[in-house]
């Protein structure tokens, strides 16, 4: 069974641009969560989707948004990029809502110049 | 905000030694999980312990949970160079997502 797939793996953007990251969960998993990882703040929860509905949202500005499609694939978007948005963005999937084991992708490393 | 706080932040040991990492948290939880992350990669789930459990084993891993002290420990026995990674505890409370600590960086020297 294929694992969680995140694309792109690496990307470089400049301040003010926007970016869309994609996540394909493990087949059959209906819950997708996103985390931002930086050296200073560690792993910060962004949002969780279950059956196309956002179930939880972390403490991030409105520039960060996401969605989930009917096939459970998820995207997150960051608009008006700032230098501080440089991070590793991790997607994780699970069978049910965010209470059990999470299966993580390899992440998308975003660098904002 | 971080729920779990790992201690120590960094740990360096010789191959064959045991490694112990601790995690403290602040609120009541449903379960606590430990994950491993190799440099710049995704996290890998190691073990989950429920709030009504006190100890759990998986291979060379032993996890304890003390809900009265709001703390957990992860013991890796007979460490190997391949165990070099960052280790994170994550807590799950009612109707909330997993909240991760900042991790312990373990270096196992061959």
mmCIF file with all atom_site columns, C-alpha atoms in Angstrom:
data_model
loop_
_atom_site.group_PDB
_atom_site.id
_atom_site.type_symbol
_atom_site.label_atom_id
_atom_site.label_alt_id
_atom_site.label_comp_id
_atom_site.label_asym_id
_atom_site.label_entity_id
_atom_site.label_seq_id
_atom_site.pdbx_PDB_ins_code
_atom_site.Cartn_x
_atom_site.Cartn_y
_atom_site.Cartn_z
_atom_site.occupancy
_atom_site.B_iso_or_equiv
_atom_site.pdbx_formal_charge
_atom_site.auth_seq_id
_atom_site.auth_comp_id
_atom_site.auth_asym_id
_atom_site.auth_atom_id
_atom_site.pdbx_PDB_model_num
ATOM 1   C CA . UNK A 1 1   ? 0.000   0.000  0.000  1.00 0.00 ? 1   UNK A CA 1
ATOM 2   C CA . UNK A 1 2   ? 1.409   3.396  -0.969 1.00 0.00 ? 2   UNK A CA 1
ATOM 3   C CA . UNK A 1 3   ? 2.206   5.834  1.811  1.00 0.00 ? 3   UNK A CA 1
ATOM 4   C CA . UNK A 1 4   ? 1.269   9.481  2.132  1.00 0.00 ? 4   UNK A CA 1
ATOM 5   C CA . UNK A 1 5   ? 2.507   11.423 -0.873 1.00 0.00 ? 5   UNK A CA 1
ATOM 6   C CA . UNK A 1 6   ? 3.286   15.115 -0.742 1.00 0.00 ? 6   UNK A CA 1
ATOM 7   C CA . UNK A 1 7   ? 4.115   17.313 -3.700 1.00 0.00 ? 7   UNK A CA 1
ATOM 8   C CA . UNK A 1 8   ? 6.194   19.231 -4.390 1.00 0.00 ? 8   UNK A CA 1
ATOM 9   C CA . UNK A 1 9   ? 9.013   18.104 -2.107 1.00 0.00 ? 9   UNK A CA 1
ATOM 10  C CA . UNK A 1 10  ? 10.966  21.327 -2.419 1.00 0.00 ? 10  UNK A CA 1
ATOM 11  C CA . UNK A 1 11  ? 10.036  24.777 -3.611 1.00 0.00 ? 11  UNK A CA 1
ATOM 12  C CA . UNK A 1 12  ? 11.366  28.283 -3.482 1.00 0.00 ? 12  UNK A CA 1
ATOM 13  C CA . UNK A 1 13  ? 9.121   31.326 -3.575 1.00 0.00 ? 13  UNK A CA 1
ATOM 14  C CA . UNK A 1 14  ? 9.536   35.037 -3.028 1.00 0.00 ? 14  UNK A CA 1
ATOM 15  C CA . UNK A 1 15  ? 7.719   37.244 -0.551 1.00 0.00 ? 15  UNK A CA 1
ATOM 16  C CA . UNK A 1 16  ? 4.212   38.132 -1.636 1.00 0.00 ? 16  UNK A CA 1
ATOM 17  C CA . UNK A 1 17  ? 3.721   35.077 -3.823 1.00 0.00 ? 17  UNK A CA 1
ATOM 18  C CA . UNK A 1 18  ? 1.327   32.271 -3.019 1.00 0.00 ? 18  UNK A CA 1
ATOM 19  C CA . UNK A 1 19  ? 1.889   28.536 -2.859 1.00 0.00 ? 19  UNK A CA 1
ATOM 20  C CA . UNK A 1 20  ? -0.258  25.418 -3.044 1.00 0.00 ? 20  UNK A CA 1
ATOM 21  C CA . UNK A 1 21  ? 0.875   22.151 -1.520 1.00 0.00 ? 21  UNK A CA 1
ATOM 22  C CA . UNK A 1 22  ? -0.725  18.805 -2.240 1.00 0.00 ? 22  UNK A CA 1
ATOM 23  C CA . UNK A 1 23  ? -1.185  15.688 -0.139 1.00 0.00 ? 23  UNK A CA 1
ATOM 24  C CA . UNK A 1 24  ? -2.480  12.268 -1.175 1.00 0.00 ? 24  UNK A CA 1
ATOM 25  C CA . UNK A 1 25  ? -3.349  10.170 1.883  1.00 0.00 ? 25  UNK A CA 1
ATOM 26  C CA . UNK A 1 26  ? -3.046  6.431  2.258  1.00 0.00 ? 26  UNK A CA 1
ATOM 27  C CA . UNK A 1 27  ? -5.859  4.693  0.400  1.00 0.00 ? 27  UNK A CA 1
ATOM 28  C CA . UNK A 1 28  ? -8.891  4.406  2.662  1.00 0.00 ? 28  UNK A CA 1
ATOM 29  C CA . UNK A 1 29  ? -7.800  7.108  5.084  1.00 0.00 ? 29  UNK A CA 1
ATOM 30  C CA . UNK A 1 30  ? -10.394 9.843  5.405  1.00 0.00 ? 30  UNK A CA 1
ATOM 31  C CA . UNK A 1 31  ? -8.637  12.190 7.802  1.00 0.00 ? 31  UNK A CA 1
ATOM 32  C CA . UNK A 1 32  ? -5.848  14.508 6.677  1.00 0.00 ? 32  UNK A CA 1
ATOM 33  C CA . UNK A 1 33  ? -3.924  16.846 8.966  1.00 0.00 ? 33  UNK A CA 1
ATOM 34  C CA . UNK A 1 34  ? -1.335  19.481 8.170  1.00 0.00 ? 34  UNK A CA 1
ATOM 35  C CA . UNK A 1 35  ? 1.545   20.614 10.349 1.00 0.00 ? 35  UNK A CA 1
ATOM 36  C CA . UNK A 1 36  ? 4.172   23.303 9.956  1.00 0.00 ? 36  UNK A CA 1
ATOM 37  C CA . UNK A 1 37  ? 7.633   22.488 11.307 1.00 0.00 ? 37  UNK A CA 1
ATOM 38  C CA . UNK A 1 38  ? 10.264  25.153 11.969 1.00 0.00 ? 38  UNK A CA 1
ATOM 39  C CA . UNK A 1 39  ? 13.409  25.038 14.115 1.00 0.00 ? 39  UNK A CA 1
ATOM 40  C CA . UNK A 1 40  ? 12.079  27.725 16.425 1.00 0.00 ? 40  UNK A CA 1
ATOM 41  C CA . UNK A 1 41  ? 8.449   26.701 16.887 1.00 0.00 ? 41  UNK A CA 1
ATOM 42  C CA . UNK A 1 42  ? 8.642   22.968 16.308 1.00 0.00 ? 42  UNK A CA 1
ATOM 43  C CA . UNK A 1 43  ? 5.582   21.179 14.962 1.00 0.00 ? 43  UNK A CA 1
ATOM 44  C CA . UNK A 1 44  ? 2.558   23.451 14.828 1.00 0.00 ? 44  UNK A CA 1
ATOM 45  C CA . UNK A 1 45  ? -0.893  22.147 13.921 1.00 0.00 ? 45  UNK A CA 1
ATOM 46  C CA . UNK A 1 46  ? -2.457  23.890 10.932 1.00 0.00 ? 46  UNK A CA 1
ATOM 47  C CA . UNK A 1 47  ? -5.732  22.098 10.192 1.00 0.00 ? 47  UNK A CA 1
ATOM 48  C CA . UNK A 1 48  ? -7.481  18.770 10.021 1.00 0.00 ? 48  UNK A CA 1
ATOM 49  C CA . UNK A 1 49  ? -9.976  17.601 7.444  1.00 0.00 ? 49  UNK A CA 1
ATOM 50  C CA . UNK A 1 50  ? -12.313 14.650 7.630  1.00 0.00 ? 50  UNK A CA 1
ATOM 51  C CA . UNK A 1 51  ? -14.679 13.745 4.801  1.00 0.00 ? 51  UNK A CA 1
ATOM 52  C CA . UNK A 1 52  ? -14.143 17.131 3.104  1.00 0.00 ? 52  UNK A CA 1
ATOM 53  C CA . UNK A 1 53  ? -14.976 19.101 6.279  1.00 0.00 ? 53  UNK A CA 1
ATOM 54  C CA . UNK A 1 54  ? -12.484 21.091 8.299  1.00 0.00 ? 54  UNK A CA 1
ATOM 55  C CA . UNK A 1 55  ? -12.744 19.672 11.814 1.00 0.00 ? 55  UNK A CA 1
ATOM 56  C CA . UNK A 1 56  ? -9.991  21.572 13.583 1.00 0.00 ? 56  UNK A CA 1
ATOM 57  C CA . UNK A 1 57  ? -7.912  24.633 12.837 1.00 0.00 ? 57  UNK A CA 1
ATOM 58  C CA . UNK A 1 58  ? -4.709  25.799 14.474 1.00 0.00 ? 58  UNK A CA 1
ATOM 59  C CA . UNK A 1 59  ? -3.701  29.302 15.404 1.00 0.00 ? 59  UNK A CA 1
ATOM 60  C CA . UNK A 1 60  ? -2.515  30.533 12.026 1.00 0.00 ? 60  UNK A CA 1
ATOM 61  C CA . UNK A 1 61  ? -3.541  33.667 10.091 1.00 0.00 ? 61  UNK A CA 1
ATOM 62  C CA . UNK A 1 62  ? -6.155  33.544 7.374  1.00 0.00 ? 62  UNK A CA 1
ATOM 63  C CA . UNK A 1 63  ? -3.405  33.461 4.746  1.00 0.00 ? 63  UNK A CA 1
ATOM 64  C CA . UNK A 1 64  ? -3.227  29.749 5.470  1.00 0.00 ? 64  UNK A CA 1
ATOM 65  C CA . UNK A 1 65  ? -6.114  27.776 4.030  1.00 0.00 ? 65  UNK A CA 1
ATOM 66  C CA . UNK A 1 66  ? -6.843  24.260 2.995  1.00 0.00 ? 66  UNK A CA 1
ATOM 67  C CA . UNK A 1 67  ? -9.396  21.933 1.543  1.00 0.00 ? 67  UNK A CA 1
ATOM 68  C CA . UNK A 1 68  ? -10.102 18.272 1.069  1.00 0.00 ? 68  UNK A CA 1
ATOM 69  C CA . UNK A 1 69  ? -11.587 16.651 -1.989 1.00 0.00 ? 69  UNK A CA 1
ATOM 70  C CA . UNK A 1 70  ? -14.044 13.781 -2.248 1.00 0.00 ? 70  UNK A CA 1
ATOM 71  C CA . UNK A 1 71  ? -11.183 11.334 -2.868 1.00 0.00 ? 71  UNK A CA 1
ATOM 72  C CA . UNK A 1 72  ? -9.608  12.497 0.444  1.00 0.00 ? 72  UNK A CA 1
ATOM 73  C CA . UNK A 1 73  ? -6.735  14.249 -1.277 1.00 0.00 ? 73  UNK A CA 1
ATOM 74  C CA . UNK A 1 74  ? -5.967  17.558 0.359  1.00 0.00 ? 74  UNK A CA 1
ATOM 75  C CA . UNK A 1 75  ? -4.360  20.839 -0.574 1.00 0.00 ? 75  UNK A CA 1
ATOM 76  C CA . UNK A 1 76  ? -3.165  23.721 1.508  1.00 0.00 ? 76  UNK A CA 1
ATOM 77  C CA . UNK A 1 77  ? -2.570  27.204 0.257  1.00 0.00 ? 77  UNK A CA 1
ATOM 78  C CA . UNK A 1 78  ? -0.518  30.029 1.677  1.00 0.00 ? 78  UNK A CA 1
ATOM 79  C CA . UNK A 1 79  ? -1.090  33.453 0.185  1.00 0.00 ? 79  UNK A CA 1
ATOM 80  C CA . UNK A 1 80  ? 1.043   36.582 0.432  1.00 0.00 ? 80  UNK A CA 1
ATOM 81  C CA . UNK A 1 81  ? 4.080   34.628 1.571  1.00 0.00 ? 81  UNK A CA 1
ATOM 82  C CA . UNK A 1 82  ? 6.319   36.009 4.287  1.00 0.00 ? 82  UNK A CA 1
ATOM 83  C CA . UNK A 1 83  ? 9.891   35.064 5.145  1.00 0.00 ? 83  UNK A CA 1
ATOM 84  C CA . UNK A 1 84  ? 8.640   33.409 8.313  1.00 0.00 ? 84  UNK A CA 1
ATOM 85  C CA . UNK A 1 85  ? 6.566   30.951 6.292  1.00 0.00 ? 85  UNK A CA 1
ATOM 86  C CA . UNK A 1 86  ? 9.752   29.116 5.352  1.00 0.00 ? 86  UNK A CA 1
ATOM 87  C CA . UNK A 1 87  ? 9.257   25.689 6.876  1.00 0.00 ? 87  UNK A CA 1
ATOM 88  C CA . UNK A 1 88  ? 8.727   22.011 6.347  1.00 0.00 ? 88  UNK A CA 1
ATOM 89  C CA . UNK A 1 89  ? 5.012   21.414 5.789  1.00 0.00 ? 89  UNK A CA 1
ATOM 90  C CA . UNK A 1 90  ? 3.954   17.939 6.799  1.00 0.00 ? 90  UNK A CA 1
ATOM 91  C CA . UNK A 1 91  ? 0.775   16.167 5.887  1.00 0.00 ? 91  UNK A CA 1
ATOM 92  C CA . UNK A 1 92  ? -0.506  13.168 7.826  1.00 0.00 ? 92  UNK A CA 1
ATOM 93  C CA . UNK A 1 93  ? -3.422  10.830 7.277  1.00 0.00 ? 93  UNK A CA 1
ATOM 94  C CA . UNK A 1 94  ? -5.353  8.449  9.480  1.00 0.00 ? 94  UNK A CA 1
ATOM 95  C CA . UNK A 1 95  ? -8.439  6.224  9.370  1.00 0.00 ? 95  UNK A CA 1
ATOM 96  C CA . UNK A 1 96  ? -10.517 8.389  11.607 1.00 0.00 ? 96  UNK A CA 1
ATOM 97  C CA . UNK A 1 97  ? -10.393 11.820 13.103 1.00 0.00 ? 97  UNK A CA 1
ATOM 98  C CA . UNK A 1 98  ? -7.192  12.925 14.705 1.00 0.00 ? 98  UNK A CA 1
ATOM 99  C CA . UNK A 1 99  ? -7.011  10.696 17.767 1.00 0.00 ? 99  UNK A CA 1
ATOM 100 C CA . UNK A 1 100 ? -4.932  7.724  16.771 1.00 0.00 ? 100 UNK A CA 1
ATOM 101 C CA . UNK A 1 101 ? -1.767  6.950  14.900 1.00 0.00 ? 101 UNK A CA 1
ATOM 102 C CA . UNK A 1 102 ? -0.845  9.412  12.170 1.00 0.00 ? 102 UNK A CA 1
ATOM 103 C CA . UNK A 1 103 ? 0.946   8.401  8.995  1.00 0.00 ? 103 UNK A CA 1
ATOM 104 C CA . UNK A 1 104 ? 3.148   11.213 7.740  1.00 0.00 ? 104 UNK A CA 1
ATOM 105 C CA . UNK A 1 105 ? 4.398   12.109 4.302  1.00 0.00 ? 105 UNK A CA 1
ATOM 106 C CA . UNK A 1 106 ? 7.967   13.245 3.684  1.00 0.00 ? 106 UNK A CA 1
ATOM 107 C CA . UNK A 1 107 ? 6.926   16.877 3.679  1.00 0.00 ? 107 UNK A CA 1
ATOM 108 C CA . UNK A 1 108 ? 7.174   19.864 1.390  1.00 0.00 ? 108 UNK A CA 1
ATOM 109 C CA . UNK A 1 109 ? 10.093  22.137 2.193  1.00 0.00 ? 109 UNK A CA 1
ATOM 110 C CA . UNK A 1 110 ? 9.189   25.729 1.391  1.00 0.00 ? 110 UNK A CA 1
ATOM 111 C CA . UNK A 1 111 ? 11.816  28.443 1.253  1.00 0.00 ? 111 UNK A CA 1
ATOM 112 C CA . UNK A 1 112 ? 10.623  32.040 0.987  1.00 0.00 ? 112 UNK A CA 1
ATOM 113 C CA . UNK A 1 113 ? 13.201  34.560 -0.228 1.00 0.00 ? 113 UNK A CA 1
ATOM 114 C CA . UNK B 2 1   ? 1.042   26.033 21.754 1.00 0.00 ? 1   UNK B CA 1
ATOM 115 C CA . UNK B 2 2   ? 3.093   23.011 22.794 1.00 0.00 ? 2   UNK B CA 1
ATOM 116 C CA . UNK B 2 3   ? 1.408   20.548 25.095 1.00 0.00 ? 3   UNK B CA 1
ATOM 117 C CA . UNK B 2 4   ? 4.273   18.103 25.538 1.00 0.00 ? 4   UNK B CA 1
ATOM 118 C CA . UNK B 2 5   ? 7.772   19.126 26.525 1.00 0.00 ? 5   UNK B CA 1
ATOM 119 C CA . UNK B 2 6   ? 10.577  16.641 26.008 1.00 0.00 ? 6   UNK B CA 1
ATOM 120 C CA . UNK B 2 7   ? 13.633  16.384 28.163 1.00 0.00 ? 7   UNK B CA 1
ATOM 121 C CA . UNK B 2 8   ? 16.517  16.409 27.455 1.00 0.00 ? 8   UNK B CA 1
ATOM 122 C CA . UNK B 2 9   ? 16.606  18.514 24.291 1.00 0.00 ? 9   UNK B CA 1
ATOM 123 C CA . UNK B 2 10  ? 19.634  16.550 23.090 1.00 0.00 ? 10  UNK B CA 1
ATOM 124 C CA . UNK B 2 11  ? 21.181  13.257 24.111 1.00 0.00 ? 11  UNK B CA 1
ATOM 125 C CA . UNK B 2 12  ? 24.382  11.612 22.944 1.00 0.00 ? 12  UNK B CA 1
ATOM 126 C CA . UNK B 2 13  ? 25.198  8.004  23.838 1.00 0.00 ? 13  UNK B CA 1
ATOM 127 C CA . UNK B 2 14  ? 27.390  5.128  22.734 1.00 0.00 ? 14  UNK B CA 1
ATOM 128 C CA . UNK B 2 15  ? 26.028  2.268  20.694 1.00 0.00 ? 15  UNK B CA 1
ATOM 129 C CA . UNK B 2 16  ? 24.701  -0.461 22.967 1.00 0.00 ? 16  UNK B CA 1
ATOM 130 C CA . UNK B 2 17  ? 23.699  1.916  25.762 1.00 0.00 ? 17  UNK B CA 1
ATOM 131 C CA . UNK B 2 18  ? 20.116  2.655  26.732 1.00 0.00 ? 18  UNK B CA 1
ATOM 132 C CA . UNK B 2 19  ? 18.499  5.992  25.904 1.00 0.00 ? 19  UNK B CA 1
ATOM 133 C CA . UNK B 2 20  ? 15.767  7.531  28.037 1.00 0.00 ? 20  UNK B CA 1
ATOM 134 C CA . UNK B 2 21  ? 13.670  10.509 26.986 1.00 0.00 ? 21  UNK B CA 1
ATOM 135 C CA . UNK B 2 22  ? 10.993  12.168 29.054 1.00 0.00 ? 22  UNK B CA 1
ATOM 136 C CA . UNK B 2 23  ? 7.860   14.059 28.169 1.00 0.00 ? 23  UNK B CA 1
ATOM 137 C CA . UNK B 2 24  ? 5.745   16.257 30.408 1.00 0.00 ? 24  UNK B CA 1
ATOM 138 C CA . UNK B 2 25  ? 2.354   17.677 29.524 1.00 0.00 ? 25  UNK B CA 1
ATOM 139 C CA . UNK B 2 26  ? -0.151  20.033 31.037 1.00 0.00 ? 26  UNK B CA 1
ATOM 140 C CA . UNK B 2 27  ? -3.751  18.864 30.593 1.00 0.00 ? 27  UNK B CA 1
ATOM 141 C CA . UNK B 2 28  ? -5.689  15.620 30.777 1.00 0.00 ? 28  UNK B CA 1
ATOM 142 C CA . UNK B 2 29  ? -5.169  13.381 27.788 1.00 0.00 ? 29  UNK B CA 1
ATOM 143 C CA . UNK B 2 30  ? -6.828  10.477 25.990 1.00 0.00 ? 30  UNK B CA 1
ATOM 144 C CA . UNK B 2 31  ? -3.568  9.043  24.783 1.00 0.00 ? 31  UNK B CA 1
ATOM 145 C CA . UNK B 2 32  ? 0.091   9.874  24.306 1.00 0.00 ? 32  UNK B CA 1
ATOM 146 C CA . UNK B 2 33  ? 2.156   8.887  21.309 1.00 0.00 ? 33  UNK B CA 1
ATOM 147 C CA . UNK B 2 34  ? 5.854   8.828  20.441 1.00 0.00 ? 34  UNK B CA 1
ATOM 148 C CA . UNK B 2 35  ? 7.190   9.535  16.971 1.00 0.00 ? 35  UNK B CA 1
ATOM 149 C CA . UNK B 2 36  ? 10.643  9.450  15.391 1.00 0.00 ? 36  UNK B CA 1
ATOM 150 C CA . UNK B 2 37  ? 11.921  11.792 12.706 1.00 0.00 ? 37  UNK B CA 1
ATOM 151 C CA . UNK B 2 38  ? 15.096  11.307 10.739 1.00 0.00 ? 38  UNK B CA 1
ATOM 152 C CA . UNK B 2 39  ? 16.676  14.554 9.645  1.00 0.00 ? 39  UNK B CA 1
ATOM 153 C CA . UNK B 2 40  ? 14.357  16.524 7.365  1.00 0.00 ? 40  UNK B CA 1
ATOM 154 C CA . UNK B 2 41  ? 12.039  13.581 6.787  1.00 0.00 ? 41  UNK B CA 1
ATOM 155 C CA . UNK B 2 42  ? 8.491   12.768 7.818  1.00 0.00 ? 42  UNK B CA 1
ATOM 156 C CA . UNK B 2 43  ? 7.578   11.445 11.254 1.00 0.00 ? 43  UNK B CA 1
ATOM 157 C CA . UNK B 2 44  ? 7.170   7.761  11.938 1.00 0.00 ? 44  UNK B CA 1
ATOM 158 C CA . UNK B 2 45  ? 4.796   6.529  14.627 1.00 0.00 ? 45  UNK B CA 1
ATOM 159 C CA . UNK B 2 46  ? 6.503   4.398  17.274 1.00 0.00 ? 46  UNK B CA 1
ATOM 160 C CA . UNK B 2 47  ? 3.992   3.648  19.983 1.00 0.00 ? 47  UNK B CA 1
ATOM 161 C CA . UNK B 2 48  ? 0.671   4.803  21.469 1.00 0.00 ? 48  UNK B CA 1
ATOM 162 C CA . UNK B 2 49  ? -0.219  4.509  25.130 1.00 0.00 ? 49  UNK B CA 1
ATOM 163 C CA . UNK B 2 50  ? -3.731  5.192  26.386 1.00 0.00 ? 50  UNK B CA 1
ATOM 164 C CA . UNK B 2 51  ? -4.480  7.162  29.513 1.00 0.00 ? 51  UNK B CA 1
ATOM 165 C CA . UNK B 2 52  ? -5.557  4.022  31.371 1.00 0.00 ? 52  UNK B CA 1
ATOM 166 C CA . UNK B 2 53  ? -2.304  2.214  30.574 1.00 0.00 ? 53  UNK B CA 1
ATOM 167 C CA . UNK B 2 54  ? 0.891   2.521  32.595 1.00 0.00 ? 54  UNK B CA 1
ATOM 168 C CA . UNK B 2 55  ? 3.450   0.744  30.476 1.00 0.00 ? 55  UNK B CA 1
ATOM 169 C CA . UNK B 2 56  ? 3.784   -0.542 26.950 1.00 0.00 ? 56  UNK B CA 1
ATOM 170 C CA . UNK B 2 57  ? 6.503   -2.397 25.062 1.00 0.00 ? 57  UNK B CA 1
ATOM 171 C CA . UNK B 2 58  ? 7.336   -2.654 21.381 1.00 0.00 ? 58  UNK B CA 1
ATOM 172 C CA . UNK B 2 59  ? 10.570  -4.396 20.459 1.00 0.00 ? 59  UNK B CA 1
ATOM 173 C CA . UNK B 2 60  ? 13.409  -2.397 22.039 1.00 0.00 ? 60  UNK B CA 1
ATOM 174 C CA . UNK B 2 61  ? 11.028  0.383  23.064 1.00 0.00 ? 61  UNK B CA 1
ATOM 175 C CA . UNK B 2 62  ? 9.433   0.751  26.459 1.00 0.00 ? 62  UNK B CA 1
ATOM 176 C CA . UNK B 2 63  ? 7.015   3.569  27.213 1.00 0.00 ? 63  UNK B CA 1
ATOM 177 C CA . UNK B 2 64  ? 5.633   4.483  30.599 1.00 0.00 ? 64  UNK B CA 1
ATOM 178 C CA . UNK B 2 65  ? 2.841   6.887  31.437 1.00 0.00 ? 65  UNK B CA 1
ATOM 179 C CA . UNK B 2 66  ? 2.169   8.508  34.799 1.00 0.00 ? 66  UNK B CA 1
ATOM 180 C CA . UNK B 2 67  ? -1.055  10.502 34.525 1.00 0.00 ? 67  UNK B CA 1
ATOM 181 C CA . UNK B 2 68  ? -0.780  11.738 38.117 1.00 0.00 ? 68  UNK B CA 1
ATOM 182 C CA . UNK B 2 69  ? 2.506   13.438 37.246 1.00 0.00 ? 69  UNK B CA 1
ATOM 183 C CA . UNK B 2 70  ? 1.442   14.172 33.667 1.00 0.00 ? 70  UNK B CA 1
ATOM 184 C CA . UNK B 2 71  ? 4.601   12.617 32.337 1.00 0.00 ? 71  UNK B CA 1
ATOM 185 C CA . UNK B 2 72  ? 5.808   9.846  30.062 1.00 0.00 ? 72  UNK B CA 1
ATOM 186 C CA . UNK B 2 73  ? 9.155   8.291  29.295 1.00 0.00 ? 73  UNK B CA 1
ATOM 187 C CA . UNK B 2 74  ? 10.514  6.487  26.264 1.00 0.00 ? 74  UNK B CA 1
ATOM 188 C CA . UNK B 2 75  ? 13.309  3.982  26.799 1.00 0.00 ? 75  UNK B CA 1
ATOM 189 C CA . UNK B 2 76  ? 15.270  2.617  23.853 1.00 0.00 ? 76  UNK B CA 1
ATOM 190 C CA . UNK B 2 77  ? 17.368  -0.344 24.915 1.00 0.00 ? 77  UNK B CA 1
ATOM 191 C CA . UNK B 2 78  ? 20.639  -1.441 23.286 1.00 0.00 ? 78  UNK B CA 1
ATOM 192 C CA . UNK B 2 79  ? 20.772  1.638  21.040 1.00 0.00 ? 79  UNK B CA 1
ATOM 193 C CA . UNK B 2 80  ? 22.086  1.398  17.509 1.00 0.00 ? 80  UNK B CA 1
ATOM 194 C CA . UNK B 2 81  ? 23.539  4.048  15.211 1.00 0.00 ? 81  UNK B CA 1
ATOM 195 C CA . UNK B 2 82  ? 20.334  3.763  13.159 1.00 0.00 ? 82  UNK B CA 1
ATOM 196 C CA . UNK B 2 83  ? 18.371  5.043  16.177 1.00 0.00 ? 83  UNK B CA 1
ATOM 197 C CA . UNK B 2 84  ? 19.941  8.484  15.644 1.00 0.00 ? 84  UNK B CA 1
ATOM 198 C CA . UNK B 2 85  ? 16.954  10.769 15.083 1.00 0.00 ? 85  UNK B CA 1
ATOM 199 C CA . UNK B 2 86  ? 14.663  13.253 16.798 1.00 0.00 ? 86  UNK B CA 1
ATOM 200 C CA . UNK B 2 87  ? 11.974  11.821 19.042 1.00 0.00 ? 87  UNK B CA 1
ATOM 201 C CA . UNK B 2 88  ? 8.695   13.591 19.718 1.00 0.00 ? 88  UNK B CA 1
ATOM 202 C CA . UNK B 2 89  ? 5.899   12.959 22.136 1.00 0.00 ? 89  UNK B CA 1
ATOM 203 C CA . UNK B 2 90  ? 2.410   13.942 21.078 1.00 0.00 ? 90  UNK B CA 1
ATOM 204 C CA . UNK B 2 91  ? -0.645  14.207 23.273 1.00 0.00 ? 91  UNK B CA 1
ATOM 205 C CA . UNK B 2 92  ? -4.280  13.759 22.338 1.00 0.00 ? 92  UNK B CA 1
ATOM 206 C CA . UNK B 2 93  ? -6.989  15.315 24.451 1.00 0.00 ? 93  UNK B CA 1
ATOM 207 C CA . UNK B 2 94  ? -10.727 15.083 23.915 1.00 0.00 ? 94  UNK B CA 1
ATOM 208 C CA . UNK B 2 95  ? -11.783 16.433 20.506 1.00 0.00 ? 95  UNK B CA 1
ATOM 209 C CA . UNK B 2 96  ? -8.387  17.998 19.857 1.00 0.00 ? 96  UNK B CA 1
ATOM 210 C CA . UNK B 2 97  ? -5.693  17.170 17.339 1.00 0.00 ? 97  UNK B CA 1
ATOM 211 C CA . UNK B 2 98  ? -2.295  15.768 18.224 1.00 0.00 ? 98  UNK B CA 1
ATOM 212 C CA . UNK B 2 99  ? -0.060  18.360 19.844 1.00 0.00 ? 99  UNK B CA 1
ATOM 213 C CA . UNK B 2 100 ? 3.658   17.738 19.576 1.00 0.00 ? 100 UNK B CA 1
ATOM 214 C CA . UNK B 2 101 ? 6.508   18.707 21.817 1.00 0.00 ? 101 UNK B CA 1
ATOM 215 C CA . UNK B 2 102 ? 9.754   20.139 20.465 1.00 0.00 ? 102 UNK B CA 1
ATOM 216 C CA . UNK B 2 103 ? 11.536  16.817 20.562 1.00 0.00 ? 103 UNK B CA 1
ATOM 217 C CA . UNK B 2 104 ? 14.720  15.212 21.820 1.00 0.00 ? 104 UNK B CA 1
ATOM 218 C CA . UNK B 2 105 ? 17.647  14.875 19.408 1.00 0.00 ? 105 UNK B CA 1
ATOM 219 C CA . UNK B 2 106 ? 19.299  11.521 19.983 1.00 0.00 ? 106 UNK B CA 1
ATOM 220 C CA . UNK B 2 107 ? 22.763  10.791 18.648 1.00 0.00 ? 107 UNK B CA 1
ATOM 221 C CA . UNK B 2 108 ? 24.034  7.223  18.915 1.00 0.00 ? 108 UNK B CA 1
ATOM 222 C CA . UNK B 2 109 ? 27.763  7.006  18.343 1.00 0.00 ? 109 UNK B CA 1
ATOM 223 C CA . UNK B 2 110 ? 29.169  3.812  16.882 1.00 0.00 ? 110 UNK B CA 1
#
